[in-house]
Coordinates of C-alpha atoms in Angstrom, one line a residue:
X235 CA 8.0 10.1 -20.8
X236 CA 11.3 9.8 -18.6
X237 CA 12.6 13.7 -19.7
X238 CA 8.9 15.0 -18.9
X239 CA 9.0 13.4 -15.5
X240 CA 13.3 14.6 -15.1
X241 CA 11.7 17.8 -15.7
X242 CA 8.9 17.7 -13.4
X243 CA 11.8 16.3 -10.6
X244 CA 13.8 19.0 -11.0
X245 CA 11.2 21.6 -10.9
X246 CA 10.0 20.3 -7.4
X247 CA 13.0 18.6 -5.7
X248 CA 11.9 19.1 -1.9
X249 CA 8.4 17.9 -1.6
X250 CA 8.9 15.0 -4.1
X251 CA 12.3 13.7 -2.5
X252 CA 10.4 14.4 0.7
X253 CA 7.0 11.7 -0.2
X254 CA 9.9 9.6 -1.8
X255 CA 12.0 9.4 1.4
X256 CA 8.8 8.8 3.2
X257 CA 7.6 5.5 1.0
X258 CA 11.1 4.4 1.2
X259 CA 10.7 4.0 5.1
X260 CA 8.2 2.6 5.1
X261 CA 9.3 -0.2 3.9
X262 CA 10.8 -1.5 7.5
X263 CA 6.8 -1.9 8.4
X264 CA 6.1 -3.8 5.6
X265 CA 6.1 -8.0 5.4
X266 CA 8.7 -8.1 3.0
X267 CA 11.4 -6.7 5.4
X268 CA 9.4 -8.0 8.9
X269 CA 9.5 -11.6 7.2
X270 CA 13.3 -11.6 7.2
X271 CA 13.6 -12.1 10.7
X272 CA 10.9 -14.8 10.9
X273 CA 13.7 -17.8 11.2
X274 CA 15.2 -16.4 14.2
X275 CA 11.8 -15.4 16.0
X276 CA 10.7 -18.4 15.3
X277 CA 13.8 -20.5 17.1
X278 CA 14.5 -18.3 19.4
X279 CA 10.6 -18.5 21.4
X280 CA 10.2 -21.8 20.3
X281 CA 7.4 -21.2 18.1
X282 CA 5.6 -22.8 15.2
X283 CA 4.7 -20.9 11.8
X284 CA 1.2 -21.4 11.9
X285 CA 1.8 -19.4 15.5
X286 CA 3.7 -16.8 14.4
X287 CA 1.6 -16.0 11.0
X288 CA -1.8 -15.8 13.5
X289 CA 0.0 -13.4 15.8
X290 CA 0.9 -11.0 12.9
X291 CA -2.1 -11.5 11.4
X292 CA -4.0 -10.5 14.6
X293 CA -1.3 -7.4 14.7
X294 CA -2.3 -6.4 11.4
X295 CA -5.8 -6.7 11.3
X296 CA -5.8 -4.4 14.5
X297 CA -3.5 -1.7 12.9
X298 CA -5.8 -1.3 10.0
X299 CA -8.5 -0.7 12.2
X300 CA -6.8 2.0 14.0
X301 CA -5.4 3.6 10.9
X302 CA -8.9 4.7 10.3
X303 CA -8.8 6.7 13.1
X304 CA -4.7 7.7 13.3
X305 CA -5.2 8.5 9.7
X306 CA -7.2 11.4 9.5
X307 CA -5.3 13.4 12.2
X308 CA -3.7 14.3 8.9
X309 CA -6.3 16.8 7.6
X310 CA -5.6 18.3 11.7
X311 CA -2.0 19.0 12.9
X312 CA 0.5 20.4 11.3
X313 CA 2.5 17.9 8.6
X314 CA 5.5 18.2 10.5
X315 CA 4.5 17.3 13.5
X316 CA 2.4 14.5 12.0
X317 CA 5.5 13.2 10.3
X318 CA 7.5 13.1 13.2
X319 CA 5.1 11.6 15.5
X320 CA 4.4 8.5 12.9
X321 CA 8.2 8.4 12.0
X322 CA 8.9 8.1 16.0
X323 CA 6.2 5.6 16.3
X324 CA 7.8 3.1 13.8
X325 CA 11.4 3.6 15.6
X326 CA 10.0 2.3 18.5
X327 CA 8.2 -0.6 16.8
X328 CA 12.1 -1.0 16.3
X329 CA 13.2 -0.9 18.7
X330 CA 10.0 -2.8 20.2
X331 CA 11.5 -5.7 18.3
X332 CA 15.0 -5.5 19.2
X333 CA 13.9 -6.0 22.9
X334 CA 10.8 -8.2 22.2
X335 CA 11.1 -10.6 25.7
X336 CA 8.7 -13.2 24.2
X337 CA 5.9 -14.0 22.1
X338 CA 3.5 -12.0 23.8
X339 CA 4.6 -8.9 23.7
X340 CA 5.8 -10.0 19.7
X341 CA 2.6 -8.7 18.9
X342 CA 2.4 -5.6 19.9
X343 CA 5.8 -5.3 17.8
X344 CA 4.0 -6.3 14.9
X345 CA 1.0 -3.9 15.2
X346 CA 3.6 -1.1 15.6
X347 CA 5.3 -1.5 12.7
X348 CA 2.2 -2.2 11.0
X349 CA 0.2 0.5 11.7
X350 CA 3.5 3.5 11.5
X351 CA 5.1 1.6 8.4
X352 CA 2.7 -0.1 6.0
X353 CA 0.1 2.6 7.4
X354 CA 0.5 6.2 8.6
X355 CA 4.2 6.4 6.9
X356 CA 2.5 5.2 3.2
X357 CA -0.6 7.6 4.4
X358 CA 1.2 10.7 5.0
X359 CA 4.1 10.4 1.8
X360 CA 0.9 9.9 -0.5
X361 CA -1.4 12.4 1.1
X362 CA 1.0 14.9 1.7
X363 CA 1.7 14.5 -2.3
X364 CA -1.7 14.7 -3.5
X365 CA -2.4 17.1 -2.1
X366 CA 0.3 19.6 -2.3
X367 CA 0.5 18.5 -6.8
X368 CA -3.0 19.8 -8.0
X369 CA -2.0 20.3 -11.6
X370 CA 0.5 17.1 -12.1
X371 CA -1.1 15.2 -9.2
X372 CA -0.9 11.9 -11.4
X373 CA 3.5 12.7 -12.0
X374 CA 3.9 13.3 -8.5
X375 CA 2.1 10.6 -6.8
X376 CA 4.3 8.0 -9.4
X377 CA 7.3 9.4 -8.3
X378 CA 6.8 9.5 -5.1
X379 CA 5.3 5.7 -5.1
X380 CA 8.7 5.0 -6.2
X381 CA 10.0 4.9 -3.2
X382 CA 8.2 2.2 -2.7
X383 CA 9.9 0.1 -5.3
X384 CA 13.3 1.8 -4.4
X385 CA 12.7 -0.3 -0.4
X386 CA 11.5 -3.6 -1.8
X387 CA 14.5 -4.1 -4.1
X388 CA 17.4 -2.4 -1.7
X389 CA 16.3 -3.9 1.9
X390 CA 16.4 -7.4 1.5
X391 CA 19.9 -7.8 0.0
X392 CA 21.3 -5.1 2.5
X393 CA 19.2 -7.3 5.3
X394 CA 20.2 -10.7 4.5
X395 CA 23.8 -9.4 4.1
X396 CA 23.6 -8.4 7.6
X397 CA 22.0 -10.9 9.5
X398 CA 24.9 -13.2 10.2
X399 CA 27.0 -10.1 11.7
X400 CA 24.5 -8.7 13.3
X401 CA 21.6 -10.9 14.2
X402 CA 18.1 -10.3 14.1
X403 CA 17.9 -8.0 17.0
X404 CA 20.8 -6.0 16.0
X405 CA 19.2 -5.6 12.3
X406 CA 16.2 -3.7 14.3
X407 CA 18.4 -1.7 15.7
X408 CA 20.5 -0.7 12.7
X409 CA 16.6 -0.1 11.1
X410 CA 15.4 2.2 13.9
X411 CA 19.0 4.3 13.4
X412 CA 18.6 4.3 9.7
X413 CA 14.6 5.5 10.3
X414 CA 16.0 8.6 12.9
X415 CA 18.2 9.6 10.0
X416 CA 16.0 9.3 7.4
X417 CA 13.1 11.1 9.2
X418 CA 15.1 13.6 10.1
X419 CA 16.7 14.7 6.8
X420 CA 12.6 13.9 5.4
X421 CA 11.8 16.9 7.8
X422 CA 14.0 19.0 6.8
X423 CA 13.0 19.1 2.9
X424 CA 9.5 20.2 3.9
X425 CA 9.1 23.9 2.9
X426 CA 8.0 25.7 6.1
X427 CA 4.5 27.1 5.3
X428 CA 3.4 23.3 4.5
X429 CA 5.3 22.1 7.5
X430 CA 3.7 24.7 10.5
X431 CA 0.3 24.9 9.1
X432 CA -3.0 22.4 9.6
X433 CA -5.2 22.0 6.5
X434 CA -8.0 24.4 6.7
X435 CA -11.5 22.5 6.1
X436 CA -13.7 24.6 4.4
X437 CA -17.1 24.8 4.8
X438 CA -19.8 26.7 3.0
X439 CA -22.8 28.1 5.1
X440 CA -22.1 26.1 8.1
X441 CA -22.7 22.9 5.8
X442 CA -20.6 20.1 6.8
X443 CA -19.1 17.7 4.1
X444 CA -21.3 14.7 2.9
X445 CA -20.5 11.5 4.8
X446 CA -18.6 9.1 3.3
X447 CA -20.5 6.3 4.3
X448 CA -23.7 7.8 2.3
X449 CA -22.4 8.7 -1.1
X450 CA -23.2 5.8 -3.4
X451 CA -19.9 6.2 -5.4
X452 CA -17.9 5.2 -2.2
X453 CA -19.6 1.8 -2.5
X454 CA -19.8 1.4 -6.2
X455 CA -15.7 1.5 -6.8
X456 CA -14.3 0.3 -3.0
X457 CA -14.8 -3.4 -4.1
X458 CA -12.4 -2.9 -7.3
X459 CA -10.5 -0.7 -4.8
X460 CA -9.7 -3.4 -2.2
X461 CA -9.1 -6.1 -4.5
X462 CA -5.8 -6.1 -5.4
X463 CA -5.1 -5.8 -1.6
X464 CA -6.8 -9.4 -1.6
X465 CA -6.4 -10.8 -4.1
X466 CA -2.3 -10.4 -4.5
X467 CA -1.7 -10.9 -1.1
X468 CA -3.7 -14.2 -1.1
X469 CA -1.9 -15.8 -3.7
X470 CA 1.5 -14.1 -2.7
X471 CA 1.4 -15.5 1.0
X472 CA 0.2 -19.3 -0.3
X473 CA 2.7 -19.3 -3.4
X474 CA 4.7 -22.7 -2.6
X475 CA 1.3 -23.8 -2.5
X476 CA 0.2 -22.5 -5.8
X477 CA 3.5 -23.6 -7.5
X478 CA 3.0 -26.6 -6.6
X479 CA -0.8 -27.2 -7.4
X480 CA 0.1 -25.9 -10.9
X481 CA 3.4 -27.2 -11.6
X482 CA 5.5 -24.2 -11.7
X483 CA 9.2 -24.6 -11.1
X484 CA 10.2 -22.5 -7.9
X485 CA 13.2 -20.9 -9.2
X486 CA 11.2 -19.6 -12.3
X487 CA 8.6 -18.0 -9.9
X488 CA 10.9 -16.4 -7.9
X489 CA 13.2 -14.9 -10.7
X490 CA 9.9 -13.9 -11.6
X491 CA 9.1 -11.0 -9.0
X492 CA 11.9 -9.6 -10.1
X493 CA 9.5 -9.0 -13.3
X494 CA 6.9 -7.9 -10.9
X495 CA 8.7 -4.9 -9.4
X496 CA 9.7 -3.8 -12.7
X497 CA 6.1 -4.1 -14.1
X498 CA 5.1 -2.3 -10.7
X499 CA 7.3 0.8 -11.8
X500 CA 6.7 0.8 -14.9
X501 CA 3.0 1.1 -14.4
X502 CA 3.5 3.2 -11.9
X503 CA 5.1 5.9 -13.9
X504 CA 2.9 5.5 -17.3
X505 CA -0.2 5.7 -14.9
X506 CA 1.2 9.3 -13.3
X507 CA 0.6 11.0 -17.0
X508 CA -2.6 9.4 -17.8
X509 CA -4.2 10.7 -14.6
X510 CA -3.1 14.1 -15.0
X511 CA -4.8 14.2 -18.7
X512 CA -8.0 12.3 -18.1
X513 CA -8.1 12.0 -14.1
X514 CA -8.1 8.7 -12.0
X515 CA -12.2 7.4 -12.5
X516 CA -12.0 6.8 -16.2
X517 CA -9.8 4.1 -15.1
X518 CA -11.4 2.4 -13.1
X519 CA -13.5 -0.2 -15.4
X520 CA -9.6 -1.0 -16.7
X521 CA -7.7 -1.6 -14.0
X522 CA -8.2 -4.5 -12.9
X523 CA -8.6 -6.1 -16.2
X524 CA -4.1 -7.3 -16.1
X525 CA -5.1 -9.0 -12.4
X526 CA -7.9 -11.0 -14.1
X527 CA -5.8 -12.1 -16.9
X528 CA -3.3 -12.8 -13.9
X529 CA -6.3 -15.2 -12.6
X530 CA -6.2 -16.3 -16.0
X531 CA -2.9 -17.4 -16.3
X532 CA -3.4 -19.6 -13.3
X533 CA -6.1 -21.5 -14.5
X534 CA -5.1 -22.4 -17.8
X535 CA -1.4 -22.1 -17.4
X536 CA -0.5 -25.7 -15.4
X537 CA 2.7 -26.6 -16.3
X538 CA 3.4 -23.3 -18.0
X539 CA 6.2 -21.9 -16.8
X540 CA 5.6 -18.8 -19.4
X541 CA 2.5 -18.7 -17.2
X542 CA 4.1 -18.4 -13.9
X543 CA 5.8 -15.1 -15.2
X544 CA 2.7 -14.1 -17.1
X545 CA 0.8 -14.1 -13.7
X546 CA 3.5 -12.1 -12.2
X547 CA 4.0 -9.8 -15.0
X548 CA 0.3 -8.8 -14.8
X549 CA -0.4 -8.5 -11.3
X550 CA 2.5 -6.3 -11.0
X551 CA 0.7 -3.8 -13.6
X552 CA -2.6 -3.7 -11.7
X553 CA -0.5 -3.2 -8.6
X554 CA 1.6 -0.5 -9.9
X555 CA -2.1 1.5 -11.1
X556 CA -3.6 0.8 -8.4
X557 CA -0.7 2.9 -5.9
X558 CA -1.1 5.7 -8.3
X559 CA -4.6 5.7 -9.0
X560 CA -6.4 5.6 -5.7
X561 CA -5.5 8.7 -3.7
X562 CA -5.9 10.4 -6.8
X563 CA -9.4 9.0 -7.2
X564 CA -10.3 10.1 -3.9
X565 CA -8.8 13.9 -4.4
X566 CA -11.0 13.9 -7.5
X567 CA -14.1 12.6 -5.5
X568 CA -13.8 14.8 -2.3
X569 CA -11.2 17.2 -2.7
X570 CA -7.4 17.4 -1.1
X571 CA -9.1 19.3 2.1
X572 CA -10.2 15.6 3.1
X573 CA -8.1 13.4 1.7
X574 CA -6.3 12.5 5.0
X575 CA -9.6 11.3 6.8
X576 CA -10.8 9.5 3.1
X577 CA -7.5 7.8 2.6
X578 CA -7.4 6.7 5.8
X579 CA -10.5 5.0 6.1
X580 CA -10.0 3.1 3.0
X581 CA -6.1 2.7 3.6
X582 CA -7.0 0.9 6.7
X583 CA -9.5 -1.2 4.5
X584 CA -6.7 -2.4 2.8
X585 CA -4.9 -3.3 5.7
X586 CA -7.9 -5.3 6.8
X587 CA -7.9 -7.1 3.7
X588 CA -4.8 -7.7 3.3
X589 CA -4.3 -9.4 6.6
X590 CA -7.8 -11.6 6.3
X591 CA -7.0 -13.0 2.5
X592 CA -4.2 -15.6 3.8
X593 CA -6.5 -16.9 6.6
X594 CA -9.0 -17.2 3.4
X595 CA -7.3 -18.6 1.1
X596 CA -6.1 -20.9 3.8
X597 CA -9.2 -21.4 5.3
X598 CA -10.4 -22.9 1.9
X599 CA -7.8 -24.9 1.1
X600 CA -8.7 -26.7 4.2
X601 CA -11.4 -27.2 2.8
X602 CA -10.1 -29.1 -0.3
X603 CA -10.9 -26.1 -2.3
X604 CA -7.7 -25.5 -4.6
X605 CA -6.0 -22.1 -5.3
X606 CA -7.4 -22.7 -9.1
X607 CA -10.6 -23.0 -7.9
X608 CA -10.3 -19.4 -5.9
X609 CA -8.3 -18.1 -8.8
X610 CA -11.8 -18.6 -10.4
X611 CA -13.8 -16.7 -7.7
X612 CA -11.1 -14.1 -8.0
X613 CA -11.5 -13.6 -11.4
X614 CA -15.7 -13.2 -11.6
X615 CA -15.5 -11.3 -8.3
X616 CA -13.1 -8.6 -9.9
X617 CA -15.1 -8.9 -12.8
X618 CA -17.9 -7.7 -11.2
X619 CA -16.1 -5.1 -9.0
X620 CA -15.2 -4.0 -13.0
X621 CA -18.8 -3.5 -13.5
X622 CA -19.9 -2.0 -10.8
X623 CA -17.7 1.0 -11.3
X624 CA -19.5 1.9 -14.7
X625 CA -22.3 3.6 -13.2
X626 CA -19.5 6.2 -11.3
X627 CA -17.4 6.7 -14.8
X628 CA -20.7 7.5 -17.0
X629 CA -21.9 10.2 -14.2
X630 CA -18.0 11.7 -14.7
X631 CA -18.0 11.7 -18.2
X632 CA -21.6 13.3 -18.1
X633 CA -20.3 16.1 -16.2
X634 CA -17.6 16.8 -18.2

């Protein structure tokens, strides 16, 4: 598997390092890298965590709202000029908060990194890629998701090593240099007929493209689609909580995600193959099945610490398919022509999601429900997402 991917790599250097590059950068609009400067936000306004977590929540929510309208300028302008523009737009989230005066204006911050980091930077690296691989859509889209993997384990080491010399603020700024750079030698790999020219939509007849919103399949998989989004965040943002309700040691939980970004990868890159031989929808029944054992784990596993990696391990697999498998899924069901405006809409789903499962899970915990209990409804609800896919896989396989 590793010399048939070398080879693809070597075969297509410049739009792979390019999507690669792209997911790498994004990572300084991503919670991960945001989070390390929580401690000095948080004493230098004089504000509480619950404050803080509501006003990045609030950012969050609003940029995956307007990524379903950002994101399909894709399929419109030129790549290059769509790169640039989102690329600029997370420098000044920056550099936004490198001069952040107060709370207020924290949140505006937050929604710019959110929506040109975690959004239209992801968007265009995977878009761009899908569409541009036809034959090995599947091996590109894993190595490019790579990137991904490549920012969560080399920015918070590099981060954390520079906060005492640098502070907070002057970590933004080192970030919105490093994202000029990078952008900039991202721009240059494109090859110039992809860069100039906008995606043509076709049309036969005059007929415009089914909506989105009417075709029955949309429906039938988005719930499996959305819920690792959820789920994963949910549990990831309450997991003191969790260890603690199910007597997991701390220090084995956190040596633990090490196992999760490796399970993550390695997903990632047996999922690219398996796409290109058999496409994205047959597995969609499957997917979620390592997230429900995940659920699993939880609920039988108190005072397991095999558990606590167990439930790591296997989130990180459904994880890892899910990066891969979704924008091929999409190119599969409408075509690369309009993937940007597809993508989009459902990327800024995930967003969505992802910002409203810690109020959620938080919001029920309040309510003295514990995180086994919702581990529970997790586990039935993806069961059911599972199901409701079927009827989408058996039209495929009819077809073919």
């Amino acid at each position: 598997m590793l010399a048939e991917y070398l080879s693809f790599a070597r075969a297509h250097p410049r739009p792979l390092a390019f999507g690669f590059l792209l997911a790498a950068l994004s990572s300084f609009g991503q919670t991960f890298f945001i989070a390390l400067s929580g401690a000095g936000i948080r004493s230098e306004f004089g504000i509480s965590d619950g404050q803080l977590g509501l006003g990045y929540a609030v950012a969050t929510l609003a940029s995956g709202f307007a990524l379903g309208w950002a994101g399909r300028w894709i399929d419109r302008v030129p790549l290059r000029r769509y790169t640039a523009l989102s690329t600029l737009l997370l420098v000044a989230g920056c550099v936004a908060m490198a001069m952040v005066p107060g709370p207020l204006l924290l949140v505006l911050a937050f929604f710019l990194l959110r929506m040109a980091g975690q959004g239209l930077l992801t968007h265009t690296a995977m878009t761009a890629t899908a569409r541009r691989f036809r034959r090995d859509r599947g091996k590109a889209l894993a190595l490019v998701a790579l990137g991904f993997a490549l920012g969560e384990a080399l920015l918070p080491p590099i981060a954390v090593a520079l906060l005492p010399w640098l502070g907070w603020r002057g970590l933004w700024w080192s970030a919105a240099a490093a994202l000029l750079l990078g952008g900039w030698t991202a721009l240059r790999l494109l090859p110039q007929a992809e860069a100039t020219k906008p995606p043509r939509l076709s049309q036969q007849a005059g007929q415009r493209p089914p909506s989105l919103w009417r075709d029955p399949r949309f429906w039938l998989v988005l719930p499996a689609i959305l819920a690792p989004s959820f789920v994963v965040t949910g549990f990831f943002f309450h997991q003191l909580r969790l260890a603690s309700e199910v007597d997991w040691d701390l220090g084995v939980v956190a040596a633990a995600f090490g196992g999760y970004a490796v399970a993550r990868a390695g997903a990632v890159l047996r999922a690219g193959p398996m796409i290109d031989r058999i496409g994205a929808t047959p597995l969609l029944p499957m997917f979620l099945l390592p997230l429900v054992l995940a659920m699993t784990a939880i609920l039988v596993g108190r005072g397991s610490q095999p558990a606590a990696v167990a439930y790591l391990l296997l989130a990180g697999l459904t994880s890892g398919v899910s990066t891969t498998m979704a924008t091929a899924l999409w190119t599969d069901f409408y075509g690369v022509e309009r993937l940007g405006s597809v993508r989009a809409t459902v990327a800024g789903a995930g967003v969505i999601a992802s910002a409203l499962a810690p109020a959620a899970f938080g919001w029920l915990l309040d309510l003295g429900i514990a995180l086994q209990t919702q581990a529970a409804w997790c586990l039935a609800g993806m069961l059911l997402a599972s199901l409701m896919t079927l009827p989408v896989t058996r039209k495929r396989r009819r077809q073919t």
